[in-house]
Amino acid sequence: MNHFLSADAIRTRFSQAMSAMYQQEVPQYGTLMTLVQRVNARCLADRPALKARLEAADELERLNLERHGAIRVGTAEELATLRQMFAVMGMEPVGYYDLSQAGVPVHSTAFRPVSDAALRRNPFRIFTSLLRLELIDDLQLREKAAAILARRDIFTPRCRALIAQHQQQGGLSDADADAFVKEALETFRWHGVSTVDSETYQALSQQHRLIADVVCFPGCHINHLTPRTLDIDLVQSLMPEYGIDPKALIEGPPRREVPILLRQTSFKALEEPVRFQQGESGTHTARFGEIEQRGVALTPKGRALYDRLLAEAGTGTDNQQHQQRLAEVFRDFPDDERSLREQQLAWFDYRLSEKGEAQPPRPGESLATLIEQGRIIADPVVYEDFLPVSAAGIFQSNLGDKAQARTAGNASRADFEAALGASVQDEMQLYQARQQQSLVRCGISDA
Ligand code: OOG
Ligand code: NI
């Protein structure tokens, strides 16, 4: 008889350990968490209907647990090992993001839980980027970067052993899980000592700041952890009061009655002291803080409308003006649940109400009627993924003013998947399956 800890439990332990570590490393993150918790509490107190709904949909409990992080790695081997490490925690690669369009020399995926039950327990996600060394145009420097990366191992031997043990046994005991969390954390720890001399650091940094960040350190330090807020506008406006300097614009869609997708903002990266290999001292900026507000996941039709309107709104430098412009342009995006449902712009999770349990759907009854009669309740499905345009804005704001736009080269999902050693799951298929399964559970299979 095996007594393995569930992947959900390991993920929760890990995300809590990561949060504790990051609070120590970046004290402003702790401040931000306090602010977000206060705003969330206020929001729930002010909006009892929202609170009741989150509670009924089993969403309230995950709210304070909820966060995502981001890391960047340099080699295929690192990425493939991360995939195996995250698998221990029930996190799978979902989605492919090409950031080169925005001048950032990486492509990415998100490791996250995929099942309904796992997402309810803890939706912890890690946005993971692979550096594209082929975008270093100086051939000698490119080879040097590859050689530096080839020499490092970002995983402890014990971590590798525990991943292998998990694969052989199909799980980890409570004690082994604790050891795994402790060892895995080492991969993401900040190291104030670079693996290179300052000259090499400068040369790589001149190519792109991100390249120096990935190549010159012994691990893939977590670069931000992001709590989820129920009111991002309020958090953004309160940040200065808490001594935090937010980036200018909130990324993503405007404020709405029915929030869609994802809105994000961040605060600027810290300048941290670094010691280089010849004993030289310097600084490096990579780590920052971010907050996000999540809304309903959109169908391909809804997403196409979002992308079109976002492009139409363009971008600005003043948040208030930008939000106003967005709000005007997004008038073309229906802002009530019924329209979103009927026009199939967003995904919903359907469940029977008490009345519906007493009087279950009969063949031929339409979903619209069942909802109208209060026999079926439709809850918006939370968007669990990321947005490439927003991500690019977050990257840029933390690379400083000198962030160069550069020609992208052709990003390739196939190359990324070859490095990963697996294919990434299609997020749309996951949302669609979830909606479909919820309908089947309600006894409606022909909707
Ligand atoms: C990742 C930036 C993207 C998000 O929330 O969109 C991201 C990075 O800076 O490594 O985290
Ligand atoms: Ni982020």
PDB file of C-alpha atoms in Angstrom, residues 269-370:
ATOM      1  CA  ALA A 269      12.712  45.755 -10.834  1.00  0.00           C
ATOM      2  CA  LEU A 270      15.108  46.087  -7.938  1.00  0.00           C
ATOM      3  CA  GLU A 271      18.708  46.987  -8.506  1.00  0.00           C
ATOM      4  CA  GLU A 272      20.566  44.250  -6.663  1.00  0.00           C
ATOM      5  CA  PRO A 273      24.260  44.003  -5.836  1.00  0.00           C
ATOM      6  CA  VAL A 274      26.209  41.344  -7.722  1.00  0.00           C
ATOM      7  CA  ARG A 275      29.733  40.055  -7.325  1.00  0.00           C
ATOM      8  CA  PHE A 276      31.466  38.859 -10.483  1.00  0.00           C
ATOM      9  CA  GLN A 277      34.076  36.137 -10.931  1.00  0.00           C
ATOM     10  CA  GLN A 278      37.117  38.408 -10.684  1.00  0.00           C
ATOM     11  CA  GLY A 279      35.754  39.872  -7.473  1.00  0.00           C
ATOM     12  CA  GLU A 280      34.345  42.955  -9.229  1.00  0.00           C
ATOM     13  CA  SER A 281      31.105  44.303  -7.886  1.00  0.00           C
ATOM     14  CA  GLY A 282      28.159  45.580  -9.879  1.00  0.00           C
ATOM     15  CA  THR A 283      24.407  45.490  -9.995  1.00  0.00           C
ATOM     16  CA  HIS A 284      21.692  43.586 -11.813  1.00  0.00           C
ATOM     17  CA  THR A 285      18.004  44.322 -12.204  1.00  0.00           C
ATOM     18  CA  ALA A 286      15.728  41.410 -12.890  1.00  0.00           C
ATOM     19  CA  ARG A 287      13.326  40.847 -10.075  1.00  0.00           C
ATOM     20  CA  PHE A 288      10.075  42.684  -9.660  1.00  0.00           C
ATOM     21  CA  GLY A 289       6.498  42.404  -8.452  1.00  0.00           C
ATOM     22  CA  GLU A 290       3.252  42.093 -10.347  1.00  0.00           C
ATOM     23  CA  ILE A 291      -0.453  41.834  -9.635  1.00  0.00           C
ATOM     24  CA  GLU A 292      -3.258  40.544 -11.746  1.00  0.00           C
ATOM     25  CA  GLN A 293      -7.012  40.373 -11.934  1.00  0.00           C
ATOM     26  CA  ARG A 294      -8.494  37.375 -13.685  1.00  0.00           C
ATOM     27  CA  GLY A 295     -11.782  37.231 -15.539  1.00  0.00           C
ATOM     28  CA  VAL A 296     -13.693  34.832 -17.740  1.00  0.00           C
ATOM     29  CA  ALA A 297     -11.867  32.766 -20.394  1.00  0.00           C
ATOM     30  CA  LEU A 298     -12.850  33.635 -23.960  1.00  0.00           C
ATOM     31  CA  THR A 299     -13.721  31.297 -26.811  1.00  0.00           C
ATOM     32  CA  PRO A 300     -11.727  31.630 -30.055  1.00  0.00           C
ATOM     33  CA  LYS A 301     -14.469  33.978 -31.284  1.00  0.00           C
ATOM     34  CA  GLY A 302     -14.248  36.101 -28.140  1.00  0.00           C
ATOM     35  CA  ARG A 303     -10.480  36.075 -28.250  1.00  0.00           C
ATOM     36  CA  ALA A 304     -10.447  37.263 -31.859  1.00  0.00           C
ATOM     37  CA  LEU A 305     -12.719  40.147 -30.880  1.00  0.00           C
ATOM     38  CA  TYR A 306     -10.473  40.956 -27.906  1.00  0.00           C
ATOM     39  CA  ASP A 307      -7.330  40.959 -30.048  1.00  0.00           C
ATOM     40  CA  ARG A 308      -8.962  43.191 -32.643  1.00  0.00           C
ATOM     41  CA  LEU A 309     -10.222  45.728 -30.100  1.00  0.00           C
ATOM     42  CA  LEU A 310      -6.943  45.760 -28.189  1.00  0.00           C
ATOM     43  CA  ALA A 311      -5.040  46.512 -31.385  1.00  0.00           C
ATOM     44  CA  GLU A 312      -7.558  49.188 -32.273  1.00  0.00           C
ATOM     45  CA  ALA A 313      -7.159  50.890 -28.892  1.00  0.00           C
ATOM     46  CA  GLY A 314      -3.382  51.017 -29.272  1.00  0.00           C
ATOM     47  CA  THR A 315      -1.204  51.978 -26.381  1.00  0.00           C
ATOM     48  CA  GLY A 316      -0.420  55.129 -24.448  1.00  0.00           C
ATOM     49  CA  THR A 317       1.687  56.537 -21.654  1.00  0.00           C
ATOM     50  CA  ASP A 318      -0.964  57.767 -19.251  1.00  0.00           C
ATOM     51  CA  ASN A 319      -2.997  55.070 -17.548  1.00  0.00           C
ATOM     52  CA  GLN A 320      -6.159  57.101 -17.101  1.00  0.00           C
ATOM     53  CA  GLN A 321      -6.262  58.095 -20.750  1.00  0.00           C
ATOM     54  CA  HIS A 322      -5.389  54.601 -21.848  1.00  0.00           C
ATOM     55  CA  GLN A 323      -8.159  53.061 -19.712  1.00  0.00           C
ATOM     56  CA  GLN A 324     -10.652  55.573 -21.065  1.00  0.00           C
ATOM     57  CA  ARG A 325      -9.686  54.809 -24.629  1.00  0.00           C
ATOM     58  CA  LEU A 326      -9.913  51.064 -23.949  1.00  0.00           C
ATOM     59  CA  ALA A 327     -13.334  51.485 -22.355  1.00  0.00           C
ATOM     60  CA  GLU A 328     -14.593  53.317 -25.449  1.00  0.00           C
ATOM     61  CA  VAL A 329     -13.229  50.793 -27.898  1.00  0.00           C
ATOM     62  CA  PHE A 330     -14.452  47.850 -25.812  1.00  0.00           C
ATOM     63  CA  ARG A 331     -18.054  49.060 -25.991  1.00  0.00           C
ATOM     64  CA  ASP A 332     -18.184  46.638 -28.902  1.00  0.00           C
ATOM     65  CA  PHE A 333     -17.540  43.758 -26.515  1.00  0.00           C
ATOM     66  CA  PRO A 334     -20.798  42.650 -24.805  1.00  0.00           C
ATOM     67  CA  ASP A 335     -20.551  43.166 -21.064  1.00  0.00           C
ATOM     68  CA  ASP A 336     -23.190  40.940 -19.522  1.00  0.00           C
ATOM     69  CA  GLU A 337     -23.014  37.219 -18.919  1.00  0.00           C
ATOM     70  CA  ARG A 338     -26.061  36.421 -20.922  1.00  0.00           C
ATOM     71  CA  SER A 339     -24.737  38.010 -24.120  1.00  0.00           C
ATOM     72  CA  LEU A 340     -21.317  36.506 -23.589  1.00  0.00           C
ATOM     73  CA  ARG A 341     -22.987  33.116 -23.324  1.00  0.00           C
ATOM     74  CA  GLU A 342     -25.498  33.461 -26.095  1.00  0.00           C
ATOM     75  CA  GLN A 343     -22.979  34.899 -28.537  1.00  0.00           C
ATOM     76  CA  GLN A 344     -20.491  32.216 -27.503  1.00  0.00           C
ATOM     77  CA  LEU A 345     -17.793  34.722 -26.661  1.00  0.00           C
ATOM     78  CA  ALA A 346     -16.840  33.179 -23.310  1.00  0.00           C
ATOM     79  CA  TRP A 347     -16.668  29.757 -21.632  1.00  0.00           C
ATOM     80  CA  PHE A 348     -19.041  28.780 -18.851  1.00  0.00           C
ATOM     81  CA  ASP A 349     -19.263  26.024 -16.311  1.00  0.00           C
ATOM     82  CA  TYR A 350     -22.819  24.750 -15.869  1.00  0.00           C
ATOM     83  CA  ARG A 351     -24.295  23.161 -12.760  1.00  0.00           C
ATOM     84  CA  LEU A 352     -27.750  22.154 -11.539  1.00  0.00           C
ATOM     85  CA  SER A 353     -29.349  24.343  -8.896  1.00  0.00           C
ATOM     86  CA  GLU A 354     -31.417  22.766  -6.118  1.00  0.00           C
ATOM     87  CA  LYS A 355     -34.443  23.387  -8.246  1.00  0.00           C
ATOM     88  CA  GLY A 356     -32.658  21.725 -11.163  1.00  0.00           C
ATOM     89  CA  GLU A 357     -31.796  18.693  -9.031  1.00  0.00           C
ATOM     90  CA  ALA A 358     -35.467  18.367  -8.121  1.00  0.00           C
ATOM     91  CA  GLN A 359     -36.554  18.863 -11.703  1.00  0.00           C
ATOM     92  CA  PRO A 360     -33.722  17.684 -13.953  1.00  0.00           C
ATOM     93  CA  PRO A 361     -33.472  18.733 -17.585  1.00  0.00           C
ATOM     94  CA  ARG A 362     -35.563  16.706 -20.009  1.00  0.00           C
ATOM     95  CA  PRO A 363     -34.553  16.015 -23.607  1.00  0.00           C
ATOM     96  CA  GLY A 364     -35.403  18.943 -25.832  1.00  0.00           C
ATOM     97  CA  GLU A 365     -35.369  21.620 -23.114  1.00  0.00           C
ATOM     98  CA  SER A 366     -33.053  24.399 -24.182  1.00  0.00           C
ATOM     99  CA  LEU A 367     -30.172  25.579 -22.081  1.00  0.00           C
ATOM    100  CA  ALA A 368     -31.434  29.163 -22.250  1.00  0.00           C
ATOM    101  CA  THR A 369     -34.791  28.118 -20.819  1.00  0.00           C
ATOM    102  CA  LEU A 370     -33.204  26.027 -18.084  1.00  0.00           C
TER     103      LEU A 370
END
